[in-house]
Short mmCIF file of C-alpha atoms and ligand atoms in Angstrom, two decimals:
data_model
loop_
_atom_site.label_atom_id
_atom_site.label_comp_id
_atom_site.label_asym_id
_atom_site.label_seq_id
_atom_site.Cartn_x
_atom_site.Cartn_y
_atom_site.Cartn_z
CA UNK A 92 -4.45 -14.79 -39.14
CA UNK A 93 -7.22 -16.49 -40.67
CA UNK A 94 -8.50 -14.12 -43.97
CA UNK A 95 -11.67 -12.56 -43.43
CA UNK A 96 -14.24 -10.70 -45.26
CA UNK A 97 -16.29 -7.66 -43.52
CA UNK A 98 -19.32 -5.51 -45.05
CA UNK A 99 -21.15 -3.21 -43.43
CA UNK A 100 -23.34 -0.14 -43.72
CA UNK A 101 -21.98 2.49 -46.70
CA UNK A 102 -22.41 5.14 -44.77
CA UNK A 103 -23.14 6.02 -40.69
CA UNK A 104 -24.68 9.39 -39.52
CA UNK A 105 -24.90 9.67 -35.91
CA UNK A 106 -26.39 12.68 -33.93
CA UNK A 107 -29.27 14.01 -32.38
CA UNK A 108 -31.57 15.95 -35.10
CA UNK A 109 -29.82 13.76 -37.58
CA UNK A 110 -33.35 12.09 -38.55
CA UNK A 111 -34.80 15.78 -39.79
CA UNK A 112 -31.95 16.01 -42.24
CA UNK A 113 -33.07 13.03 -44.23
CA UNK A 114 -33.77 14.94 -46.76
CA UNK A 115 -29.69 15.38 -47.85
CA UNK A 116 -29.44 11.91 -47.97
CA UNK A 117 -31.84 11.13 -49.77
CA UNK A 118 -30.34 13.65 -52.57
CA UNK A 119 -27.25 12.09 -52.29
CA UNK A 120 -28.69 8.97 -53.48
CA UNK A 121 -30.75 10.29 -56.09
CA UNK A 122 -34.05 9.53 -54.29
CA UNK A 123 -36.65 12.05 -55.41
CA UNK A 124 -40.07 10.36 -54.69
CA UNK A 125 -39.42 8.54 -50.87
CA UNK A 126 -41.58 6.21 -49.41
CA UNK A 127 -41.24 5.92 -45.51
CA UNK A 128 -41.72 2.86 -43.84
CA UNK A 129 -43.29 2.82 -40.07
CA UNK A 130 -45.60 1.64 -37.71
CA UNK A 131 -48.59 2.70 -36.78
CA UNK A 132 -47.58 3.21 -33.30
CA UNK A 133 -44.46 5.26 -33.91
CA UNK A 134 -47.11 7.57 -35.58
CA UNK A 135 -49.58 7.70 -32.87
CA UNK A 136 -46.51 8.70 -30.23
CA UNK A 137 -46.01 11.88 -32.95
CA UNK A 138 -42.82 10.29 -33.44
CA UNK A 139 -43.15 9.93 -37.71
CA UNK A 140 -44.76 13.73 -37.90
CA UNK A 141 -41.98 15.80 -37.58
CA UNK A 142 -39.37 13.36 -39.79
CA UNK A 143 -42.20 14.19 -42.44
CA UNK A 144 -42.63 17.69 -41.78
CA UNK A 145 -38.26 17.98 -41.96
CA UNK A 146 -38.95 16.22 -45.41
CA UNK A 147 -41.74 18.21 -46.65
CA UNK A 148 -39.83 21.26 -45.72
CA UNK A 149 -36.96 20.61 -47.71
CA UNK A 150 -38.68 19.92 -50.57
CA UNK A 151 -39.14 15.80 -50.55
CA UNK A 152 -42.47 15.31 -49.49
CA UNK A 153 -42.82 11.53 -48.64
CA UNK A 154 -45.41 8.85 -49.53
CA UNK A 155 -45.64 7.27 -46.12
CA UNK A 156 -46.47 3.49 -45.58
CA UNK A 157 -47.36 3.02 -41.61
CA UNK A 158 -48.72 -0.36 -41.44
CA UNK A 159 -45.99 -2.31 -40.50
CA UNK A 160 -46.85 -5.16 -37.27
CA UNK A 161 -44.50 -6.30 -35.04
CA UNK A 162 -42.84 -9.73 -36.19
CA UNK A 163 -44.03 -8.40 -39.49
CA UNK A 164 -45.64 -11.00 -41.98
CA UNK A 165 -45.73 -11.43 -45.79
CA UNK A 166 -48.53 -9.37 -46.31
CA UNK A 167 -47.78 -6.53 -44.88
CA UNK A 168 -44.58 -6.57 -47.23
CA UNK A 169 -46.51 -7.24 -50.00
CA UNK A 170 -48.99 -4.50 -48.90
CA UNK A 171 -46.06 -2.03 -49.13
CA UNK A 172 -44.54 -2.98 -52.20
CA UNK A 173 -47.55 -2.56 -53.64
CA UNK A 174 -48.23 0.94 -52.31
CA UNK A 175 -44.76 1.94 -53.82
CA UNK A 176 -45.07 0.36 -57.09
CA UNK A 177 -48.45 2.00 -57.73
CA UNK A 178 -46.86 5.61 -56.87
CA UNK A 179 -43.46 4.75 -58.70
CA UNK A 180 -41.02 5.85 -55.54
CA UNK A 181 -37.91 5.49 -55.91
CA UNK A 182 -36.04 4.97 -52.78
CA UNK A 183 -36.79 3.68 -49.45
CA UNK A 184 -36.75 5.33 -45.55
CA UNK A 185 -37.46 3.04 -42.62
CA UNK A 186 -38.56 4.79 -39.57
CA UNK A 187 -38.97 2.44 -36.68
CA UNK A 188 -37.37 -0.86 -35.26
CA UNK A 189 -36.22 -4.00 -36.31
CA UNK A 190 -39.91 -4.41 -38.15
CA UNK A 191 -40.20 -1.39 -39.76
CA UNK A 192 -36.13 -2.11 -40.99
CA UNK A 193 -37.09 -5.68 -42.45
CA UNK A 194 -40.03 -4.34 -44.32
CA UNK A 195 -38.06 -1.67 -45.45
CA UNK A 196 -35.07 -4.31 -46.98
CA UNK A 197 -36.90 -6.42 -48.32
CA UNK A 198 -39.66 -4.08 -50.32
CA UNK A 199 -36.46 -2.05 -51.67
CA UNK A 200 -35.53 -5.16 -53.18
CA UNK A 201 -39.13 -6.49 -54.46
CA UNK A 202 -39.28 -2.86 -56.01
CA UNK A 203 -35.73 -2.50 -57.81
CA UNK A 204 -35.75 -5.71 -59.08
CA UNK A 205 -38.18 -8.70 -60.51
CA UNK A 206 -37.78 -11.26 -57.68
CA UNK A 207 -40.84 -12.27 -56.01
CA UNK A 208 -40.77 -12.55 -52.36
CA UNK A 209 -40.51 -16.58 -52.16
CA UNK A 210 -37.60 -16.24 -54.61
CA UNK A 211 -35.24 -14.60 -52.03
CA UNK A 212 -35.63 -16.18 -48.80
CA UNK A 213 -32.29 -17.92 -47.55
CA UNK A 214 -28.60 -16.72 -47.94
CA UNK A 215 -27.40 -14.84 -51.06
CA UNK A 216 -30.69 -15.42 -53.18
CA UNK A 217 -31.13 -11.45 -54.15
CA UNK A 218 -29.92 -11.79 -57.41
CA UNK A 219 -31.05 -8.22 -58.92
CA UNK A 220 -30.41 -4.57 -57.47
CA UNK A 221 -32.16 -2.76 -54.48
CA UNK A 222 -33.99 0.79 -54.62
CA UNK A 223 -32.00 3.14 -52.59
CA UNK A 224 -32.01 2.49 -48.83
CA UNK A 225 -31.72 4.68 -45.40
CA UNK A 226 -32.57 2.91 -42.08
CA UNK A 227 -33.46 5.59 -38.85
CA UNK A 228 -33.59 2.85 -36.11
CA UNK A 229 -36.26 3.93 -33.02
CA UNK A 230 -34.98 1.35 -31.05
CA UNK A 231 -31.55 0.48 -29.95
CA UNK A 232 -31.61 -3.21 -30.73
CA UNK A 233 -31.51 -5.37 -33.51
CA UNK A 234 -28.89 -3.80 -35.36
CA UNK A 235 -30.66 -4.23 -38.57
CA UNK A 236 -29.73 -0.77 -39.94
CA UNK A 237 -26.23 -2.20 -40.34
CA UNK A 238 -27.17 -6.25 -41.12
CA UNK A 239 -27.54 -7.87 -44.62
CA UNK A 240 -30.82 -9.89 -42.94
CA UNK A 241 -34.43 -9.06 -42.87
CA UNK A 242 -36.69 -11.16 -40.85
CA UNK A 243 -40.16 -11.80 -42.23
CA UNK A 244 -42.93 -13.90 -40.50
CA UNK A 245 -44.07 -16.60 -43.08
CA UNK A 246 -46.74 -18.39 -40.98
CA UNK A 247 -48.81 -19.08 -37.60
CA UNK A 248 -45.31 -19.81 -35.98
CA UNK A 249 -42.60 -19.79 -38.36
CA UNK A 250 -39.97 -17.03 -39.62
CA UNK A 251 -37.79 -16.64 -42.44
CA UNK A 252 -34.88 -14.59 -42.96
CA UNK A 253 -33.63 -13.22 -46.13
CA UNK A 254 -29.59 -12.24 -46.00
CA UNK A 255 -27.72 -10.80 -48.61
CA UNK A 256 -25.23 -7.93 -48.47
CA UNK A 257 -27.49 -6.79 -51.00
CA UNK A 258 -29.85 -5.73 -47.81
CA UNK A 259 -27.03 -3.98 -45.98
CA UNK A 260 -28.46 0.11 -46.69
CA UNK A 261 -26.66 3.06 -48.17
CA UNK A 262 -27.06 4.97 -44.95
CA UNK A 263 -27.76 4.11 -41.26
CA UNK A 264 -29.04 7.37 -39.15
CA UNK A 265 -28.49 7.31 -35.69
CA UNK A 266 -30.49 9.66 -33.74
CA UNK A 267 -31.00 9.04 -30.29
CA UNK A 268 -34.13 11.81 -29.67
CA UNK A 269 -35.98 9.49 -31.03
CA UNK A 270 -35.67 6.83 -28.61
CA UNK A 271 -35.96 9.15 -25.57
CA UNK A 272 -39.77 7.82 -25.35
CA UNK A 273 -39.07 3.96 -25.51
CA UNK A 274 -41.06 2.49 -22.93
CA UNK A 275 -38.48 0.82 -20.31
CA UNK A 276 -40.19 -2.92 -20.91
CA UNK A 277 -38.94 -2.29 -24.75
CA UNK A 278 -35.71 -0.92 -23.94
CA UNK A 279 -35.21 -3.86 -21.67
CA UNK A 280 -35.65 -6.41 -24.15
CA UNK A 281 -34.29 -4.66 -27.16
CA UNK A 282 -31.36 -3.67 -24.76
CA UNK A 283 -30.66 -7.12 -24.15
CA UNK A 284 -31.36 -8.63 -27.93
CA UNK A 285 -28.14 -6.04 -28.62
CA UNK A 286 -25.93 -7.75 -26.02
CA UNK A 287 -26.80 -11.05 -27.02
CA UNK A 288 -25.54 -9.71 -30.44
CA UNK A 289 -22.66 -8.76 -29.00
CA UNK A 290 -21.92 -11.98 -26.64
CA UNK A 291 -23.06 -14.12 -29.83
CA UNK A 292 -20.65 -12.48 -32.36
CA UNK A 293 -17.31 -12.58 -30.36
CA UNK A 294 -17.87 -16.55 -29.39
CA UNK A 295 -19.14 -17.32 -33.02
CA UNK A 296 -17.47 -20.55 -34.64
CA UNK A 297 -17.02 -19.16 -37.99
CA UNK A 298 -15.70 -15.50 -39.10
CA UNK A 299 -15.26 -13.49 -36.36
CA UNK A 300 -12.21 -11.86 -37.06
CA UNK A 301 -10.60 -8.83 -35.47
CA UNK A 302 -13.10 -6.32 -36.37
CA UNK A 303 -16.20 -7.79 -35.30
CA UNK A 304 -14.81 -8.45 -32.36
CA UNK A 305 -13.64 -5.33 -31.88
CA UNK A 306 -16.99 -4.02 -32.60
CA UNK A 307 -18.33 -6.49 -30.18
CA UNK A 308 -16.67 -5.37 -26.98
CA UNK A 309 -17.23 -1.92 -27.68
CA UNK A 310 -20.82 -2.87 -28.01
CA UNK A 311 -20.89 -4.75 -24.77
CA UNK A 312 -19.53 -2.26 -22.95
CA UNK A 313 -21.74 0.71 -24.23
CA UNK A 314 -24.81 -1.45 -23.77
CA UNK A 315 -23.75 -2.71 -19.82
CA UNK A 316 -23.23 0.42 -18.82
CA UNK A 317 -25.83 2.21 -20.05
CA UNK A 318 -28.62 -0.07 -19.88
CA UNK A 319 -30.21 0.43 -16.81
CA UNK A 320 -30.05 4.05 -16.90
CA UNK A 321 -31.87 3.58 -20.34
CA UNK A 322 -34.59 1.72 -18.73
CA UNK A 323 -35.11 3.71 -15.24
CA UNK A 324 -34.65 6.53 -16.64
CA UNK A 325 -35.37 7.08 -20.31
CA UNK A 326 -34.56 10.61 -21.15
CA UNK A 327 -31.49 10.19 -20.54
CA UNK A 328 -29.70 11.50 -23.57
CA UNK A 329 -26.28 10.07 -23.13
CA UNK A 330 -27.78 6.55 -21.99
CA UNK A 331 -29.93 6.80 -25.46
CA UNK A 332 -27.19 8.42 -27.51
CA UNK A 333 -24.99 5.14 -26.34
CA UNK A 334 -27.22 2.47 -26.59
CA UNK A 335 -28.13 3.39 -29.76
CA UNK A 336 -24.47 3.07 -30.98
CA UNK A 337 -24.00 0.16 -28.82
CA UNK A 338 -27.15 -1.94 -30.51
CA UNK A 339 -25.59 -0.61 -34.10
CA UNK A 340 -22.14 -1.86 -33.71
CA UNK A 341 -23.26 -4.57 -32.15
CA UNK A 342 -25.52 -5.67 -35.69
CA UNK A 343 -22.14 -4.64 -37.68
CA UNK A 344 -20.48 -7.39 -35.43
CA UNK A 345 -23.16 -9.97 -35.44
CA UNK A 346 -23.36 -8.79 -39.33
CA UNK A 347 -20.01 -10.47 -39.79
CA UNK A 348 -19.88 -13.09 -37.23
CA UNK A 349 -23.06 -14.65 -37.13
CA UNK A 350 -25.33 -15.27 -33.70
CA UNK A 351 -25.93 -18.55 -32.55
CA UNK A 352 -27.69 -20.78 -30.13
CA UNK A 353 -29.21 -18.41 -27.81
CA UNK A 354 -30.90 -16.72 -31.01
CA UNK A 355 -31.71 -20.44 -32.27
CA UNK A 356 -33.05 -21.37 -29.17
CA UNK A 357 -34.95 -17.95 -28.84
CA UNK A 358 -36.73 -18.00 -32.25
CA UNK A 359 -39.10 -21.22 -31.51
CA UNK A 360 -40.23 -18.96 -28.31
CA UNK A 361 -41.33 -16.28 -30.70
CA UNK A 362 -43.28 -18.39 -32.63
CA UNK A 363 -45.01 -20.32 -30.02
CA UNK A 364 -45.46 -17.70 -27.51
CA UNK A 365 -45.56 -14.34 -29.40
CA UNK A 366 -42.25 -13.85 -26.89
CA UNK A 367 -40.71 -10.39 -28.04
CA UNK A 368 -37.15 -11.08 -29.60
CA UNK A 369 -35.44 -9.51 -27.19
CA UNK A 370 -37.43 -11.07 -24.36
CA UNK A 371 -37.17 -15.02 -26.13
CA UNK A 372 -32.91 -13.91 -26.06
CA UNK A 373 -32.64 -12.56 -22.63
CA UNK A 374 -35.09 -15.76 -21.44
CA UNK A 375 -32.28 -18.20 -22.69
CA UNK A 376 -29.31 -16.56 -22.50
CA UNK A 377 -28.10 -17.69 -18.81
CA UNK A 378 -28.50 -21.40 -19.61
CA UNK A 379 -26.88 -21.08 -23.58
CA UNK A 380 -24.03 -19.48 -21.80
CA UNK A 381 -23.77 -22.13 -19.09
CA UNK A 382 -23.92 -25.05 -21.39
CA UNK A 383 -21.22 -23.20 -23.78
CA UNK A 384 -19.05 -22.56 -21.11
CA UNK A 385 -17.04 -25.94 -21.15
CA UNK A 386 -15.97 -24.65 -24.90
CA UNK A 387 -16.27 -20.85 -25.17
CA UNK A 388 -14.87 -19.73 -21.34
CA UNK A 389 -11.62 -18.30 -22.53
CA UNK A 390 -13.45 -16.00 -24.50
CA UNK A 391 -16.65 -15.30 -22.04
CA UNK A 392 -13.59 -14.46 -19.69
CA UNK A 393 -12.22 -12.30 -22.01
CA UNK A 394 -15.85 -10.12 -21.74
CA UNK A 395 -16.19 -10.17 -17.96
CA UNK A 396 -15.32 -7.23 -17.31
CA UNK A 397 -16.98 -5.30 -19.53
CA UNK A 398 -20.37 -6.24 -17.69
CA UNK A 399 -19.39 -6.02 -14.32
CA UNK A 400 -17.64 -2.74 -14.64
CA UNK A 401 -14.75 -4.39 -12.44
CA UNK A 402 -12.04 -6.18 -12.32
CA UNK A 403 -12.85 -9.86 -11.54
CA UNK A 404 -10.28 -12.31 -10.75
CA UNK A 405 -9.70 -16.45 -10.77
CA UNK A 406 -9.35 -18.93 -13.54
CA UNK A 407 -11.29 -18.60 -17.20
CA UNK A 408 -14.24 -20.63 -15.47
CA UNK A 409 -14.81 -18.54 -12.41
CA UNK A 410 -14.94 -15.64 -14.86
CA UNK A 411 -17.36 -17.29 -17.00
CA UNK A 412 -19.90 -17.87 -14.29
CA UNK A 413 -19.02 -14.49 -12.80
CA UNK A 414 -20.34 -13.34 -16.28
CA UNK A 415 -23.42 -15.43 -16.30
CA UNK A 416 -24.19 -14.04 -12.72
CA UNK A 417 -24.01 -10.54 -13.80
CA UNK A 418 -26.35 -11.26 -16.63
CA UNK A 419 -29.01 -12.23 -14.50
CA UNK A 420 -28.41 -9.47 -12.25
CA UNK A 421 -28.89 -7.16 -15.22
CA UNK A 422 -31.94 -9.42 -16.85
CA UNK A 423 -33.23 -9.04 -12.94
CA UNK A 424 -32.29 -4.94 -12.89
CA UNK A 425 -34.13 -4.11 -15.94
CA UNK A 426 -37.01 -6.07 -14.49
CA UNK A 427 -37.38 -8.50 -17.23
CA UNK A 428 -38.90 -12.11 -16.51
CA UNK A 429 -36.03 -14.54 -15.44
CA UNK A 430 -37.49 -17.86 -16.32
CA UNK A 431 -39.85 -19.44 -18.98
CA UNK A 432 -41.89 -20.29 -16.48
CA UNK A 433 -42.66 -16.80 -15.61
CA UNK A 434 -42.96 -15.94 -19.39
CA UNK A 435 -46.24 -17.97 -19.42
CA UNK A 436 -44.50 -20.83 -21.31
CA UNK A 437 -45.86 -24.26 -20.21
CA UNK A 438 -43.30 -27.30 -18.92
CA UNK A 439 -45.15 -29.57 -21.34
CA UNK A 440 -43.88 -27.77 -24.54
CA UNK A 441 -40.39 -27.86 -23.88
CA UNK A 442 -39.82 -31.04 -26.09
CA UNK A 443 -41.83 -29.07 -28.98
CA UNK A 444 -39.53 -25.97 -28.54
CA UNK A 445 -36.28 -28.35 -28.70
CA UNK A 446 -37.66 -30.21 -31.91
CA UNK A 447 -38.02 -26.35 -33.12
CA UNK A 448 -34.47 -25.17 -32.41
CA UNK A 449 -33.18 -28.04 -33.95
CA UNK A 450 -34.66 -26.51 -37.32
CA UNK A 451 -32.18 -23.17 -36.81
CA UNK A 452 -29.02 -24.98 -37.94
CA UNK A 453 -28.35 -22.03 -40.08
CA UNK A 454 -27.52 -20.24 -36.62
CA UNK A 455 -26.84 -23.53 -34.70
CA UNK A 456 -23.54 -24.02 -36.69
CA UNK A 457 -21.80 -20.56 -35.28
CA UNK A 458 -22.28 -21.47 -31.92
CA UNK A 459 -18.81 -22.87 -29.99
CA UNK A 460 -20.62 -25.63 -28.48
CA UNK A 461 -22.35 -28.38 -31.00
CA UNK A 462 -26.18 -28.54 -29.64
CA UNK A 463 -28.01 -31.80 -30.34
CA UNK A 464 -31.55 -32.00 -29.32
CA UNK A 465 -30.83 -33.50 -25.66
CA UNK A 466 -29.05 -30.43 -25.18
CA UNK A 467 -31.07 -27.83 -26.47
CA UNK A 468 -34.13 -29.79 -24.19
CA UNK A 469 -31.66 -29.33 -20.99
CA UNK A 470 -31.25 -25.90 -22.00
CA UNK A 471 -34.79 -25.10 -22.09
CA UNK A 472 -35.34 -27.08 -19.05
CA UNK A 473 -32.79 -25.10 -17.39
CA UNK A 474 -34.31 -21.68 -18.44
CA UNK A 475 -37.70 -22.89 -16.97
CA UNK A 476 -36.30 -23.46 -13.59
CA UNK A 477 -33.60 -20.56 -13.59
CA UNK A 478 -31.04 -20.27 -11.84
CA UNK A 479 -31.12 -22.46 -8.10
N1 LIG B 392 -32.74 -7.79 -39.07
C1 LIG B 392 -31.91 -8.31 -38.46
O1 LIG B 392 -30.82 -8.11 -38.49
C2 LIG B 392 -32.92 -8.38 -36.82
C3 LIG B 392 -32.24 -8.94 -36.25
C4 LIG B 392 -32.51 -9.36 -34.75
C5 LIG B 392 -34.17 -9.19 -34.80
N2 LIG B 392 -34.91 -8.54 -36.04
C6 LIG B 392 -36.19 -8.65 -36.56
O2 LIG B 392 -36.54 -7.20 -36.17
C7 LIG B 392 -37.95 -7.55 -35.01
C8 LIG B 392 -37.87 -6.87 -33.88
O3 LIG B 392 -37.26 -5.18 -34.03
P1 LIG B 392 -37.54 -4.21 -32.58
O4 LIG B 392 -37.21 -4.94 -31.30
O5 LIG B 392 -36.95 -3.21 -32.64
O6 LIG B 392 -38.71 -4.14 -32.22
P2 LIG B 392 -40.07 -3.33 -33.02
O7 LIG B 392 -39.95 -2.79 -34.29
O8 LIG B 392 -41.18 -5.06 -33.35
O9 LIG B 392 -40.75 -2.85 -32.37
C9 LIG B 392 -41.38 -3.45 -31.32
C10 LIG B 392 -42.70 -2.22 -30.24
O10 LIG B 392 -41.85 -0.98 -29.96
C11 LIG B 392 -42.54 0.28 -30.38
N3 LIG B 392 -41.79 1.28 -30.61
C12 LIG B 392 -40.65 1.22 -31.76
N4 LIG B 392 -39.60 2.33 -31.46
C13 LIG B 392 -40.62 2.91 -30.46
C14 LIG B 392 -40.03 4.53 -29.92
N5 LIG B 392 -38.98 4.85 -29.94
N6 LIG B 392 -40.73 4.91 -28.98
C15 LIG B 392 -41.86 4.12 -28.43
N7 LIG B 392 -42.37 2.91 -29.04
C16 LIG B 392 -41.22 2.50 -29.86
C17 LIG B 392 -43.15 -0.08 -32.00
O11 LIG B 392 -44.36 0.65 -32.13
C18 LIG B 392 -43.82 -1.28 -31.61
O12 LIG B 392 -44.56 -1.50 -31.06
C19 LIG B 392 -38.26 -9.05 -35.42
O13 LIG B 392 -39.23 -9.03 -36.60
C20 LIG B 392 -37.23 -9.45 -35.66
O14 LIG B 392 -37.34 -11.08 -36.08
C21 LIG B 392 -34.22 -8.43 -37.06
FE1 LIG B 393 -31.32 -10.58 -31.93
#
């Protein structure tokens, strides 16, 4: 067996209502003056208030930064850092989706050490410590609560990642109650994002190992069995719990066996069209899997029954095509657009998108099959027209 490393979140608390017990988690970490990072939409729907009230009741009032935006720009990170610094806070709580969690991770580093934001982009660039960090996801998607990564928007069409084990939080708190009101479209997009994390981790060319494989399989099983119910019957506690856990397990898998061409080809769609991260992944997923099939069909064949829920006979190639078919059906069932055309992408832009995708070498090196410019363009064309 090849040697491997496995890193994950320090402590995981999973249970309905657990977001009302954050004070205890903070105290264990020595936090006395927390900054809670969230977004205005969550404040507006009343998700944040009970968590703040519980902290207050337990004598741990939090300072609030509620200005996180989707695909958070640097200005948001800097504003939150400034607020935290001015009040000498000593720990960070994120309550929100990937956007809030990623901002919180970076703010914890900027306030805990003496590096500037521009110095920490890339892999392994964080040199200092960070403030204690508690992450509470409200989407079942990015798995950011268990990954060493934060993604920040750096320009009009560009994002940059900070990747360092320092970003793994001290505690992740999974409280499915928080996700009951997640709208169907967000549930669908973020849920498919999590499924892609599991699939890409399972077929990652480097660093894939027995633990990431096990997590990816368990995640895909939970996500595929529950995503339809979570989308169409959002109040189902059981479906929400399974989705939140599945997304977190998928996050743990890809934190160690990194994602590849689906994400590499998805990022330019987010950059140029502001298509949400999960939908961007969903739009290119079937075409990337078809492209990868010649190299990865033995592994895809091992996943098919987790997605179809039934025995699929035949060769690895036949099973791979059954997997791709099942994913297409699932994308349709959760009411996401199936093609780039339907998502408003212009055919004239496909070359530009392919050029941009080639910049994502950090991700492409993990793909089971090499992706050159012509391949990326062919995948975008296939994703533009969809299945015949
Ligand atoms: N750190 C990582 O490992 C990682 C991995 C993948 C993606 N990302 C990043 O994460 C971000 C996307 O995160 P996301 O998909 O979780 O979405 P998000 O945090 O951007 O939130 C999307 C929308 O959903 C709303 N929302 C969130 N939870 C809700 C709830 N419970 N009820 C009602 N509305 C709710 C938010 O208010 C927001 O409007 C992107 O910036 C992406 O680049 C990070
Ligand atoms: Fe993702």
